[in-house]
Structures are given as structure tokens and as C-alpha cells.
Amino acid sequence: MTVQPRLDAVVAGDGHRFELIARVPDDARRTLLWLPAMGVPAKHYLPFAERLAARGIAVVLHEWRGIGSSALRAGRGVDWGYRELLELDIAASERWASTIAGDVARVIGGHSLGGQLACCRLAIEPGAAQALWLVASGAPYWRGFPPPQRYGLPPLYRFMAWLARTRGVLPGRRLRFAGNEAPGVIADWSRTGLTGRYAAAGLGLDLEAALARVDVDVRAACLEADWLGPASSLQVLLDKLDTRRSPAIGSFDANALGVRADHFAWMSRPDILAAWLAGDG
């Protein structure tokens, strides 16, 4: 099977420029738009994209605003939140992804925050995809984490929102958490962490009500040693979707993956998860 590498510049509705990386097999049977974890550049998912492309799936790696190839960087006077990510950037990536592999089934998915915003994108635009794939993803709601971890999360969320608002950016690189994130993103993320409800400032849509109408096939991979996205937090996220569908949930340990089953190590050895998501494993 021949796989074509693609790298193209994309412009969102407000003029934000970023690059999309894709791996496109000939005779692709599906297209996957993949949303990274918070602060992770798209290029780090290339091994994952290549494993899926070898299985006949065209993969487009989205780039977050302010990260990697994005022309913007968060700072005082340069801010955005979930609304811009959902309505402008992901929408632009969807339009580009629709051109690369013809009329085939569409999948949207993501890692960590990427999985959460994939769910939210389907809530906003139900026809965006026919399937949802999640890896190491779950709602950040503090009650969705096991004790004693859960008790430290509310003050952490409040601190991060305060720090981002005060400095004009969350210095994620220095904190060793995510990237240098826009205050609006951290405000939307921390609100969900504290209340358990998804909302996007300025969106004009009840995301919780819209999430309850998301009715697509779901495959979700949970990693045994992932304290950032435990099974309980994944369940909080899945419970927000149309409950008439029974998601396929796979649990993976280090023996299964061939690498530590934590939030990020799977990216270096994505073979097993790629096969499982594609339905080959």
C-alpha cells in the first residue's frame, strides 16, 4: 500500500494560520481527524498516523492554536478559548480533511483534551463524523478521579486559572504541564474540572445538552497506569453522550502495549492501539 505524506497550510475563519500533517494511503477506507493532547504539537503523533495509514486510514493531525506550526502564541492581548478551537480551527481542519481521501467514512478522535474537544465538536456539528476514537481521554471533573487524588484537583484548577489570567498565559512549559496556554483555554478547562460541565465562553450553545445528542460509534482506549485519564474520568466523559450507544472500551497494560501504559508513553509505541482502533486487534 502506498501512503502519501501531506503538509499543507490552512487558514481558519479569523485568519489564524497553521499547518496540517497528513498520511494518506491510496484507496483509503476512512479518514481520521486526530486532535492532540493539550500542549502537544501535531508532529509527535506521526508514528500513530503512519501505523493507521498502513491499515488503510487517512489521518490528518490537527494543530492547536498557539502550539507547533500555529502562527499565534498566547500572551497579553492574545487570547482565545474553546470557542475558537471548536468553531474556527477544528472546522478548518475538517474542511481540509474532507478533500484528501474522497467520499469515505469520517472519524474524529483525540488524545486527552483532544478527545474531549472531539466530543464537543460532534455536539456542535453532529454530521462532522460517523465515529469517535479516544485514547487516554476523560473529563477533568475532580469527582471523576479516585481519592486521594481528587481532593487536590479543585485548588489546582483554581490556581491554574488564576495564574493564566494574571500572567496573560499559563507557563505550561515551566510547570511541566501542557504548553504555554491561553487564559481562555485554561478558564474553560478548569471550569469543567470544577463543575463537571462543558461550556465555551461566547459559544451560544448549551454544550451539555448537545453532548447528550451525540450518537456515533465510539472506541475508547484506557491505559492502566494513566493517572491523568483514569477509567473513572473516561466514564464521566462517555456518560455525557447518547446512552443508547454502547461504546467499545479497551483497557491496556504495559504487557499489551510493550511500553509503560501511562498518558504519553504509548505515542512512542502506537502499534497496538492503532490496530485496536482500526478494528484489527
CSV table of N, CA and C in Angstrom, one decimal, residues 17 34 48 68 77 112 119 180 193 212 215 226 240 248 269 272:
chain,number,residue,atom,x,y,z
A,17,ARG,N,-3.4,31.0,11.0
A,17,ARG,CA,-2.7,30.1,10.1
A,17,ARG,C,-2.0,29.0,10.8
A,34,TRP,N,-7.4,13.8,13.9
A,34,TRP,CA,-6.9,13.5,15.2
A,34,TRP,C,-6.5,14.8,15.9
A,48,PHE,N,1.9,7.3,15.1
A,48,PHE,CA,0.5,6.8,15.2
A,48,PHE,C,-0.2,6.9,13.9
A,68,GLY,N,3.1,24.5,18.2
A,68,GLY,CA,3.8,23.9,17.0
A,68,GLY,C,3.7,24.9,15.8
A,77,GLY,N,-3.0,40.2,25.6
A,77,GLY,CA,-3.6,40.7,24.4
A,77,GLY,C,-3.8,39.7,23.3
A,112,SER,N,-6.5,12.8,25.3
A,112,SER,CA,-6.6,13.7,26.4
A,112,SER,C,-7.6,14.8,26.1
A,119,CYS,N,-15.4,15.2,21.2
A,119,CYS,CA,-16.8,15.1,21.7
A,119,CYS,C,-17.6,16.4,21.5
A,180,ASN,N,2.4,26.5,26.7
A,180,ASN,CA,2.1,27.8,27.2
A,180,ASN,C,0.7,28.2,26.7
A,193,GLY,N,-13.3,21.1,35.0
A,193,GLY,CA,-12.7,20.4,36.1
A,193,GLY,C,-13.4,20.7,37.5
A,212,ALA,N,-25.4,15.3,24.9
A,212,ALA,CA,-26.3,14.2,25.1
A,212,ALA,C,-27.0,13.7,23.8
A,215,ASP,N,-24.6,10.8,18.9
A,215,ASP,CA,-24.9,9.4,18.7
A,215,ASP,C,-24.1,8.8,17.5
A,226,ASP,N,-2.4,5.3,33.8
A,226,ASP,CA,-2.7,6.7,33.4
A,226,ASP,C,-3.4,7.5,34.5
A,240,LYS,N,-21.8,11.4,29.2
A,240,LYS,CA,-22.4,12.7,28.6
A,240,LYS,C,-23.0,12.4,27.2
A,248,ALA,N,-17.2,0.8,22.7
A,248,ALA,CA,-16.2,-0.2,22.9
A,248,ALA,C,-15.1,0.4,23.7
A,269,ARG,N,5.1,3.9,21.0
A,269,ARG,CA,4.8,2.5,20.5
A,269,ARG,C,3.3,2.4,20.2
A,272,ILE,N,-0.2,-1.2,18.9
A,272,ILE,CA,-1.3,-2.0,19.4
A,272,ILE,C,-2.6,-1.1,19.4
